C-alpha cells in the first residue's frame, strides 16, 4: 500500500539528517547522519519519513514531487543568538576600529552599544519591524529557518518593551520561527552612569515583571515558544554578582537564563550558567579550564560566536576543539548585531569555525542545526530531519554537505522549505 503525502523530495546526492539524540557531544557531534541517494517525505508540515530514495518511492506517492538530483537536503539552520532588532549602523566605528580603537574602548567612551541604543530609542516600532523584516528575509535566503532575537538596545522599560513588541510582530511578518530573549542588562544606560546597581534594580524590579506580563499575553505564550532572560557578564559591563541578580530574578518569573560570558575576560559567567541550569552560555572565548569542565558536564549548551572574533580582527577565538574534547554540547550562531558581528550568514560562521576553530564540517553543521535548536529549548521540535519534527529543510546546490563550510561568500541554498511549504524569496 502506498501512502499519499504532501511532498516527496527524491534523488538527493545526500540527505544529511543531523539526527539525535541531541544535544550532540563528542563522537555524535562529528556524525552529520548522511544518507546517500536519499529522500524525504513531508506531510502536514512535518517530516513523515527519511531514507533511501528507492525505499521512500515504494512507500509513498505525493501531491508535489521534487527531484533534487545533484543536490543535498539538510535541516534548516537555527540561529540561536542574534541582536537583530536595532536601528542605525556602526560603520563609523568600524573605521575607527580599523584604525586601532578596541570594542571596549568605544563602549567606555559612550559609543558601541550605547550608540545603537540612541538610534533604536529614536526609531518607531514600525521602523524597527521594517528593518528586522528585511534582515530576516536575507537570513532566510541564506537558509536560516529559526532565529532567536534579543532585546537590549532600549535600556529603559519602554524601549525594551518596544523591541519585544517588534520581535513579536516579526514572528508574524517574517518566514522564520522566532524566539525572543530579554536582554535588559546589555549595557549601562547614560541615566545610570555611576549607579550600575540602581540599573540592575530597575531591570529586576520593573523591567522583568513588565516582560513577564508581556510574555503572558504574547503570541509566544500561545505558541508554546519560550522567552529567555540574558545578561552581558563582562569586565566594564555587568559583574558576576549583578549578572546573578538578573538571572535569578528572571528564574523567579519563569524565564530561563542565557548569558553572554567570557567574551573578553572571564568573570565566572560560565560556572554561573552551569549552576543556574542556563539553557545556553554564549561567546566563551576566555573560559578557564575548570569552568570549561563544569559547563561541559552540565546540560547548558556552549554557544560559540566566531563571527565576532572575525569581525573584530581578533585571533582569540573560543577554543572549540577543547570544548568538544571536554564533552560540551557546542552550538554556533551569528551574534548578528551592528557592532561586533554584522554577519547574517550561518554558512559563513561555519566556514570561520572550521578554519580558525578546527571544527569539522560535520561538527559545524550539527552546531547550527540540532544543537542550536537545543540552545533554544526547541530540540524536540526542530533542528534535524527526523520523523515527526517540523519540516524545515534546505535544498543545497552541492554534491556533499562539506561544501557548505568550504565555499566562501557564495550562497548555495537553492530552496528553503519551511514547515513543509517552499518559501518564496
Ligand atoms: O554579543 N556582547 C554583547 N553584545 C553583543 C554586541 C552588541 C553590540 O555591540 O551592539 C555581542 O557581541
Ligand atoms: Fe550577543
CSV table of C-alpha atoms and ligand atoms in Angstrom, one decimal:
chain,number,residue,atom,x,y,z
A,1,UNK,CA,0.0,0.0,0.0
A,2,UNK,CA,1.4,3.4,-0.9
A,3,UNK,CA,0.6,6.3,1.3
A,4,UNK,CA,-0.1,9.8,-0.1
A,5,UNK,CA,1.9,12.7,1.3
A,6,UNK,CA,2.0,16.4,0.5
A,7,UNK,CA,5.6,16.5,-0.7
A,8,UNK,CA,8.3,14.0,-1.6
A,9,UNK,CA,11.9,15.1,-2.3
A,10,UNK,CA,13.9,12.4,-4.1
A,11,UNK,CA,17.3,11.6,-5.5
A,12,UNK,CA,19.3,13.8,-3.2
A,13,UNK,CA,23.0,13.2,-3.5
A,14,UNK,CA,22.9,13.2,0.3
A,15,UNK,CA,20.2,13.7,2.9
A,16,UNK,CA,22.0,15.0,5.9
A,17,UNK,CA,19.7,14.4,8.9
A,18,UNK,CA,21.7,15.8,11.8
A,19,UNK,CA,19.6,13.3,13.7
A,20,UNK,CA,19.9,13.0,17.5
A,21,UNK,CA,19.6,12.1,20.3
A,22,UNK,CA,20.5,15.6,21.0
A,23,UNK,CA,22.2,17.8,22.1
A,24,UNK,CA,25.2,16.1,20.4
A,25,UNK,CA,28.5,15.8,22.1
A,26,UNK,CA,31.9,14.1,21.2
A,27,UNK,CA,31.6,11.4,18.6
A,28,UNK,CA,27.9,12.1,18.0
A,29,UNK,CA,28.7,15.7,17.2
A,30,UNK,CA,31.1,14.5,14.5
A,31,UNK,CA,28.4,12.5,12.8
A,32,UNK,CA,26.1,14.5,10.4
A,33,UNK,CA,23.9,11.5,9.7
A,34,UNK,CA,24.4,11.1,5.9
A,35,UNK,CA,22.0,9.0,3.7
A,36,UNK,CA,23.4,8.7,0.2
A,37,UNK,CA,20.8,9.0,-2.7
A,38,UNK,CA,18.3,10.0,0.0
A,39,UNK,CA,14.7,11.1,0.0
A,40,UNK,CA,12.4,13.0,2.5
A,41,UNK,CA,8.6,12.7,2.7
A,42,UNK,CA,6.7,15.6,4.2
A,43,UNK,CA,3.1,15.7,5.3
A,44,UNK,CA,1.0,18.3,7.1
A,45,UNK,CA,4.1,20.4,7.7
A,46,UNK,CA,6.0,17.6,9.4
A,47,UNK,CA,8.6,15.0,8.3
A,48,UNK,CA,6.8,11.7,7.5
A,49,UNK,CA,9.9,9.7,6.5
A,50,UNK,CA,13.6,10.0,5.7
A,51,UNK,CA,15.6,7.3,3.9
A,52,UNK,CA,16.9,6.0,0.7
A,53,UNK,CA,15.1,7.2,-2.4
A,54,UNK,CA,14.2,3.6,-3.6
A,55,UNK,CA,12.6,2.8,-0.3
A,56,UNK,CA,10.5,6.1,0.0
A,57,UNK,CA,9.4,5.9,-3.6
A,58,UNK,CA,7.9,2.5,-3.0
A,59,UNK,CA,6.2,3.6,0.2
A,60,UNK,CA,4.8,7.0,-0.8
A,61,UNK,CA,3.0,8.9,-3.6
A,62,UNK,CA,2.9,12.6,-3.3
A,63,UNK,CA,0.9,15.7,-4.3
A,64,UNK,CA,4.1,17.5,-5.1
A,65,UNK,CA,7.2,15.8,-6.2
A,66,UNK,CA,10.7,17.3,-6.3
A,67,UNK,CA,13.7,15.7,-7.9
A,68,UNK,CA,16.8,17.2,-6.4
A,69,UNK,CA,19.4,15.2,-8.2
A,70,UNK,CA,23.0,16.5,-7.7
A,71,UNK,CA,21.9,18.5,-4.6
A,72,UNK,CA,21.8,17.8,-0.9
A,73,UNK,CA,19.0,18.2,1.7
A,74,UNK,CA,19.8,19.3,5.2
A,75,UNK,CA,17.8,20.8,8.1
A,76,UNK,CA,17.1,24.5,8.0
A,77,UNK,CA,19.6,26.4,10.0
A,78,UNK,CA,18.8,27.7,13.5
A,79,UNK,CA,20.5,31.0,14.5
A,80,UNK,CA,20.3,30.8,18.3
A,81,UNK,CA,21.9,34.1,19.2
A,82,UNK,CA,21.1,37.4,17.4
A,83,UNK,CA,20.5,41.1,18.2
A,84,UNK,CA,18.5,41.6,15.0
A,85,UNK,CA,16.2,44.4,16.1
A,86,UNK,CA,18.1,47.7,16.0
A,87,UNK,CA,18.2,51.0,14.1
A,88,UNK,CA,21.2,52.7,12.6
A,89,UNK,CA,24.6,51.2,12.0
A,90,UNK,CA,28.1,51.5,13.4
A,91,UNK,CA,30.0,52.0,10.1
A,92,UNK,CA,31.9,55.0,11.5
A,93,UNK,CA,33.1,52.9,14.5
A,94,UNK,CA,34.1,50.2,12.1
A,95,UNK,CA,36.5,52.6,10.5
A,96,UNK,CA,37.8,53.8,13.9
A,97,UNK,CA,38.3,50.1,14.9
A,98,UNK,CA,40.3,49.5,11.8
A,99,UNK,CA,42.5,52.5,12.9
A,100,UNK,CA,43.1,50.8,16.3
A,101,UNK,CA,40.3,51.6,18.7
A,102,UNK,CA,39.0,48.5,20.6
A,103,UNK,CA,35.4,47.4,21.1
A,104,UNK,CA,35.6,48.0,24.8
A,105,UNK,CA,37.2,51.5,24.4
A,106,UNK,CA,34.3,52.6,22.1
A,107,UNK,CA,31.7,51.4,24.6
A,108,UNK,CA,33.5,53.1,27.5
A,109,UNK,CA,33.5,56.3,25.5
A,110,UNK,CA,29.7,56.3,25.2
A,111,UNK,CA,29.7,54.7,21.7
A,112,UNK,CA,29.3,51.0,20.9
A,113,UNK,CA,26.0,49.5,22.3
A,114,UNK,CA,25.0,53.0,23.5
A,115,UNK,CA,25.2,54.5,20.1
A,116,UNK,CA,22.8,51.8,18.8
A,117,UNK,CA,20.7,52.4,21.9
A,118,UNK,CA,20.3,56.1,20.9
A,119,UNK,CA,19.3,55.2,17.3
A,120,UNK,CA,16.9,52.4,18.5
A,121,UNK,CA,15.2,54.6,21.1
A,122,UNK,CA,14.6,57.2,18.4
A,123,UNK,CA,13.1,54.7,16.0
A,124,UNK,CA,9.4,53.9,15.8
A,125,UNK,CA,8.0,50.4,16.3
A,126,UNK,CA,7.1,50.3,12.6
A,127,UNK,CA,10.6,51.3,11.6
A,128,UNK,CA,12.1,48.6,13.7
A,129,UNK,CA,9.8,45.9,12.3
A,130,UNK,CA,10.6,47.0,8.7
A,131,UNK,CA,14.3,46.9,9.4
A,132,UNK,CA,14.0,43.5,11.1
A,133,UNK,CA,11.9,42.0,8.3
A,134,UNK,CA,14.4,42.9,5.7
A,135,UNK,CA,17.2,41.2,7.7
A,136,UNK,CA,15.1,38.1,8.3
A,137,UNK,CA,14.4,37.7,4.6
A,138,UNK,CA,18.1,38.0,3.9
A,139,UNK,CA,18.7,35.3,6.5
A,140,UNK,CA,16.0,33.1,5.0
A,141,UNK,CA,17.7,33.2,1.6
A,142,UNK,CA,20.9,32.0,3.4
A,143,UNK,CA,19.0,29.0,4.8
A,144,UNK,CA,18.1,30.2,8.3
A,145,UNK,CA,14.6,29.0,9.3
A,146,UNK,CA,14.6,29.7,13.1
A,147,UNK,CA,16.0,32.9,14.7
A,148,UNK,CA,16.4,33.9,18.3
A,149,UNK,CA,16.3,37.7,18.7
A,150,UNK,CA,17.4,39.6,21.9
A,151,UNK,CA,16.2,43.0,23.1
A,152,UNK,CA,18.9,45.2,24.7
A,153,UNK,CA,19.1,48.4,22.7
A,154,UNK,CA,16.3,50.2,24.6
A,155,UNK,CA,17.8,50.0,28.1
A,156,UNK,CA,14.7,51.6,29.7
A,157,UNK,CA,11.4,49.9,30.3
A,158,UNK,CA,9.5,51.5,27.4
A,159,UNK,CA,12.5,50.9,25.0
A,160,UNK,CA,12.9,47.3,25.9
A,161,UNK,CA,9.1,46.6,25.5
A,162,UNK,CA,9.2,48.4,22.1
A,163,UNK,CA,11.8,45.9,20.9
A,164,UNK,CA,10.0,42.9,22.3
A,165,UNK,CA,6.8,44.2,20.5
A,166,UNK,CA,8.9,44.4,17.3
A,167,UNK,CA,10.1,40.8,17.8
A,168,UNK,CA,6.5,39.7,18.3
A,169,UNK,CA,5.4,41.4,15.1
A,170,UNK,CA,8.3,39.8,13.2
A,171,UNK,CA,7.1,36.4,14.3
A,172,UNK,CA,4.1,37.1,12.0
A,173,UNK,CA,5.8,39.2,9.3
A,174,UNK,CA,8.9,37.1,8.7
A,175,UNK,CA,9.2,33.5,7.4
A,176,UNK,CA,11.1,32.0,10.3
A,177,UNK,CA,10.1,30.7,13.7
A,178,UNK,CA,11.2,33.5,16.1
A,179,UNK,CA,12.3,33.0,19.7
A,180,UNK,CA,12.6,36.2,22.0
A,181,UNK,CA,15.1,36.9,24.6
A,182,UNK,CA,15.0,39.8,27.1
A,183,UNK,CA,18.5,41.4,27.4
A,184,UNK,CA,17.8,44.5,29.6
A,185,UNK,CA,21.2,44.1,31.2
A,186,UNK,CA,23.1,44.6,27.9
A,187,UNK,CA,24.9,47.9,28.9
A,188,UNK,CA,24.6,50.6,31.5
A,189,UNK,CA,22.4,53.4,30.0
A,190,UNK,CA,23.5,57.0,30.4
A,191,UNK,CA,20.8,57.7,33.1
A,192,UNK,CA,22.6,55.3,35.5
A,193,UNK,CA,26.3,56.2,35.0
A,194,UNK,CA,27.9,55.6,38.4
A,195,UNK,CA,25.0,53.5,39.6
A,196,UNK,CA,25.1,50.1,38.0
A,197,UNK,CA,23.3,48.5,41.0
A,198,UNK,CA,20.5,51.0,40.5
A,199,UNK,CA,20.1,49.9,36.9
A,200,UNK,CA,20.2,46.3,37.9
A,201,UNK,CA,17.4,47.0,40.4
A,202,UNK,CA,15.4,48.6,37.6
A,203,UNK,CA,15.9,45.5,35.5
A,204,UNK,CA,14.9,43.2,38.3
A,205,UNK,CA,12.0,45.1,39.9
A,206,UNK,CA,10.4,47.0,36.9
A,207,UNK,CA,11.5,45.5,33.6
A,208,UNK,CA,11.3,41.8,34.4
A,209,UNK,CA,7.8,42.0,35.8
A,210,UNK,CA,6.8,44.0,32.7
A,211,UNK,CA,8.4,41.4,30.5
A,212,UNK,CA,6.6,38.6,32.3
A,213,UNK,CA,3.2,40.4,31.7
A,214,UNK,CA,4.1,40.9,28.1
A,215,UNK,CA,5.1,37.3,27.7
A,216,UNK,CA,1.9,36.0,29.2
A,217,UNK,CA,-0.3,38.0,26.8
A,218,UNK,CA,2.0,37.4,23.8
A,219,UNK,CA,1.8,35.2,20.7
A,220,UNK,CA,4.9,33.3,22.0
A,221,UNK,CA,3.0,32.1,25.1
A,222,UNK,CA,0.1,31.0,22.8
A,223,UNK,CA,2.6,29.1,20.6
A,224,UNK,CA,4.5,27.5,23.5
A,225,UNK,CA,7.7,29.3,22.5
A,226,UNK,CA,9.9,30.0,25.5
A,227,UNK,CA,11.1,33.5,26.4
A,228,UNK,CA,14.7,33.7,27.8
A,229,UNK,CA,16.5,36.2,30.0
A,230,UNK,CA,20.1,37.2,29.2
A,231,UNK,CA,22.8,39.4,30.7
A,232,UNK,CA,26.2,40.7,29.4
A,233,UNK,CA,28.6,39.5,32.1
A,234,UNK,CA,31.8,41.2,31.2
A,235,UNK,CA,34.5,43.4,32.6
A,236,UNK,CA,33.3,47.0,32.3
A,237,UNK,CA,29.7,45.9,31.8
A,238,UNK,CA,28.0,43.8,34.5
A,239,UNK,CA,29.9,41.8,37.1
A,240,UNK,CA,29.2,38.3,38.3
A,241,UNK,CA,27.0,39.4,41.3
A,242,UNK,CA,24.9,41.7,39.1
A,243,UNK,CA,24.6,39.0,36.5
A,244,UNK,CA,23.4,36.5,39.1
A,245,UNK,CA,20.8,39.0,40.4
A,246,UNK,CA,19.3,39.5,36.9
A,247,UNK,CA,19.2,35.8,36.1
A,248,UNK,CA,17.8,34.7,39.5
A,249,UNK,CA,15.1,37.4,39.2
A,250,UNK,CA,14.2,36.0,35.8
A,251,UNK,CA,14.0,32.5,37.1
A,252,UNK,CA,11.5,33.6,39.8
A,253,UNK,CA,9.1,34.6,37.0
A,254,UNK,CA,9.7,31.6,34.8
A,255,UNK,CA,12.4,33.0,32.4
A,256,UNK,CA,15.2,30.5,31.8
A,257,UNK,CA,18.7,32.1,31.7
A,258,UNK,CA,21.1,32.7,28.9
A,259,UNK,CA,24.4,34.5,29.5
A,260,UNK,CA,27.0,36.4,27.5
A,261,UNK,CA,30.0,35.1,29.2
A,262,UNK,CA,33.8,35.3,28.8
A,263,UNK,CA,33.8,37.3,25.5
A,264,UNK,CA,36.9,39.2,26.6
A,265,UNK,CA,37.6,38.5,30.3
A,266,UNK,CA,36.4,35.6,32.4
A,267,UNK,CA,34.4,36.7,35.5
A,268,UNK,CA,32.9,33.3,36.3
A,269,UNK,CA,29.9,33.5,34.0
A,270,UNK,CA,30.4,30.0,32.6
A,271,UNK,CA,30.3,28.5,36.1
A,272,UNK,CA,27.2,30.6,36.9
A,273,UNK,CA,25.5,29.3,33.8
A,274,UNK,CA,26.0,25.7,34.8
A,275,UNK,CA,24.9,26.4,38.4
A,276,UNK,CA,21.7,28.1,37.3
A,277,UNK,CA,21.0,25.5,34.6
A,278,UNK,CA,21.0,28.2,31.9
A,279,UNK,CA,19.7,27.0,28.5
A,280,UNK,CA,23.0,28.3,27.0
A,281,UNK,CA,26.2,30.2,27.7
A,282,UNK,CA,27.4,32.2,24.8
A,283,UNK,CA,30.8,33.5,23.5
A,284,UNK,CA,33.1,31.5,25.8
A,285,UNK,CA,36.3,32.9,24.3
A,286,UNK,CA,38.2,33.3,27.6
A,287,UNK,CA,36.8,30.5,29.7
A,288,UNK,CA,39.4,28.9,32.1
A,289,UNK,CA,39.8,25.0,32.0
A,290,UNK,CA,38.0,24.4,35.4
A,291,UNK,CA,34.9,26.3,34.3
A,292,UNK,CA,35.0,24.6,30.9
A,293,UNK,CA,34.8,21.3,32.6
A,294,UNK,CA,31.9,22.5,34.8
A,295,UNK,CA,29.9,23.8,31.8
A,296,UNK,CA,30.7,20.7,29.7
A,297,UNK,CA,29.3,18.4,32.5
A,298,UNK,CA,26.1,20.4,32.7
A,299,UNK,CA,23.0,20.5,30.4
A,300,UNK,CA,23.9,24.1,29.3
A,301,UNK,CA,24.7,24.4,25.6
A,302,UNK,CA,28.0,26.1,24.8
A,303,UNK,CA,27.2,28.6,22.0
A,304,UNK,CA,30.4,29.8,20.2
A,305,UNK,CA,30.2,33.0,18.1
A,306,UNK,CA,33.4,33.1,15.9
A,307,UNK,CA,31.9,35.8,13.6
A,308,UNK,CA,32.6,38.2,16.4
A,309,UNK,CA,36.3,37.5,16.6
A,310,UNK,CA,36.5,37.5,12.8
A,311,UNK,CA,34.8,40.9,12.6
A,312,UNK,CA,36.9,42.4,15.4
A,313,UNK,CA,40.0,41.2,13.7
A,314,UNK,CA,40.9,39.1,16.7
A,315,UNK,CA,42.5,35.7,16.8
A,316,UNK,CA,41.3,34.9,20.4
A,317,UNK,CA,38.6,32.5,19.1
A,318,UNK,CA,36.9,30.3,21.6
A,319,UNK,CA,38.8,27.0,21.9
A,320,UNK,CA,36.2,24.9,20.1
A,321,UNK,CA,38.3,21.7,20.0
A,322,UNK,CA,38.9,21.9,23.8
A,323,UNK,CA,35.2,22.5,24.3
A,324,UNK,CA,34.4,19.4,22.2
A,325,UNK,CA,37.0,17.3,23.9
A,326,UNK,CA,35.7,18.4,27.3
A,327,UNK,CA,32.3,16.9,26.2
A,328,UNK,CA,30.4,20.2,25.8
A,329,UNK,CA,27.3,20.4,23.6
A,330,UNK,CA,28.7,23.0,21.2
A,331,UNK,CA,26.4,25.2,19.0
A,332,UNK,CA,27.4,28.0,16.7
A,333,UNK,CA,25.5,31.3,16.0
A,334,UNK,CA,26.0,34.6,14.2
A,335,UNK,CA,25.5,37.0,17.1
A,336,UNK,CA,24.2,39.3,14.3
A,337,UNK,CA,24.4,42.9,15.6
A,338,UNK,CA,25.8,46.2,14.2
A,339,UNK,CA,28.8,46.4,16.5
A,340,UNK,CA,30.6,43.1,16.9
A,341,UNK,CA,29.1,40.9,14.3
A,342,UNK,CA,27.4,42.4,11.2
A,343,UNK,CA,27.0,38.9,9.8
A,344,UNK,CA,23.8,37.2,8.7
A,345,UNK,CA,25.1,34.0,7.2
A,346,UNK,CA,25.4,30.8,9.2
A,347,UNK,CA,27.4,29.1,6.4
A,348,UNK,CA,30.0,31.8,6.7
A,349,UNK,CA,30.1,31.2,10.5
A,350,UNK,CA,30.6,27.5,9.8
A,351,UNK,CA,33.4,28.4,7.4
A,352,UNK,CA,35.1,30.5,10.0
A,353,UNK,CA,34.6,27.9,12.7
A,354,UNK,CA,36.2,25.2,10.5
A,355,UNK,CA,39.2,27.3,9.6
A,356,UNK,CA,40.0,29.1,12.9
A,357,UNK,CA,38.5,26.8,15.5
A,358,UNK,CA,39.2,23.5,13.8
A,359,UNK,CA,35.7,22.2,13.9
A,360,UNK,CA,35.0,19.6,11.2
A,361,UNK,CA,32.3,20.4,8.6
A,362,UNK,CA,30.0,17.8,10.2
A,363,UNK,CA,30.5,19.3,13.7
A,364,UNK,CA,29.8,22.7,12.3
A,365,UNK,CA,26.6,21.6,10.7
A,366,UNK,CA,25.3,19.8,13.8
A,367,UNK,CA,26.2,23.0,15.7
A,368,UNK,CA,24.0,25.3,13.6
A,369,UNK,CA,21.1,22.8,13.5
A,370,UNK,CA,20.2,20.3,16.2
A,371,UNK,CA,22.5,21.8,18.9
A,372,UNK,CA,21.4,25.3,18.1
A,373,UNK,CA,17.7,24.2,18.4
A,374,UNK,CA,18.6,22.8,21.9
A,375,UNK,CA,20.1,26.2,22.8
A,376,UNK,CA,16.5,27.5,22.3
A,377,UNK,CA,14.8,24.7,24.2
A,378,UNK,CA,13.3,23.5,20.8
A,379,UNK,CA,15.4,20.5,20.2
A,380,UNK,CA,12.4,18.2,20.3
A,381,UNK,CA,10.6,20.0,17.5
A,382,UNK,CA,13.3,21.5,15.2
A,383,UNK,CA,16.9,21.1,14.1
A,384,UNK,CA,17.1,17.7,12.5
A,385,UNK,CA,15.4,15.6,9.8
A,386,UNK,CA,13.6,13.1,12.0
A,387,UNK,CA,10.1,11.7,11.7
A,388,UNK,CA,7.5,13.9,13.4
A,389,UNK,CA,9.7,17.0,13.5
A,390,UNK,CA,8.7,20.2,11.7
A,391,UNK,CA,9.6,20.0,8.1
A,392,UNK,CA,12.2,22.9,7.9
A,393,UNK,CA,14.7,21.8,5.3
A,394,UNK,CA,17.1,23.2,2.7
A,395,UNK,CA,17.9,22.0,-0.8
A,396,UNK,CA,21.6,22.9,-1.2
A,397,UNK,CA,23.3,23.1,-4.6
A,398,UNK,CA,26.3,21.0,-3.7
A,399,UNK,CA,27.2,17.3,-4.0
A,400,UNK,CA,28.0,16.8,-0.3
A,401,UNK,CA,27.5,18.7,2.9
A,402,UNK,CA,31.1,19.7,3.4
A,403,UNK,CA,30.7,22.3,0.6
A,404,UNK,CA,28.6,24.4,3.0
A,405,UNK,CA,31.7,25.3,5.0
A,406,UNK,CA,34.1,25.2,2.1
A,407,UNK,CA,33.0,27.9,-0.3
A,408,UNK,CA,33.3,31.4,1.0
A,409,UNK,CA,30.8,34.2,0.2
A,410,UNK,CA,28.6,32.3,-2.2
A,411,UNK,CA,25.0,31.2,-1.3
A,412,UNK,CA,24.5,27.5,-2.1
A,413,UNK,CA,20.9,27.4,-0.8
A,414,UNK,CA,18.7,26.6,-3.8
A,415,UNK,CA,15.4,26.2,-1.9
A,416,UNK,CA,14.0,26.6,1.6
A,417,UNK,CA,11.1,24.5,2.8
A,418,UNK,CA,9.5,26.0,6.0
A,419,UNK,CA,7.0,23.8,7.9
A,420,UNK,CA,6.5,21.8,4.7
A,421,UNK,CA,6.0,24.8,2.3
A,422,UNK,CA,8.5,26.2,-0.2
A,423,UNK,CA,9.4,29.8,0.7
A,424,UNK,CA,9.0,32.5,-1.9
A,425,UNK,CA,12.1,34.6,-1.5
B,1,LIG,O1,27.1,39.7,21.7
B,1,LIG,N1,28.5,41.3,23.8
B,1,LIG,C1,27.5,42.0,23.9
B,1,LIG,N2,26.6,42.2,23.0
B,1,LIG,C2,26.8,41.9,21.6
B,1,LIG,C3,27.3,43.1,20.9
B,1,LIG,C4,26.3,44.1,20.7
B,1,LIG,C5,26.7,45.4,20.1
B,1,LIG,O2,28.0,45.7,20.1
B,1,LIG,O3,25.9,46.2,19.7
B,1,LIG,C6,27.6,40.7,21.4
B,1,LIG,O4,28.8,40.8,21.0
B,2,LIG,FE1,25.4,38.8,21.7
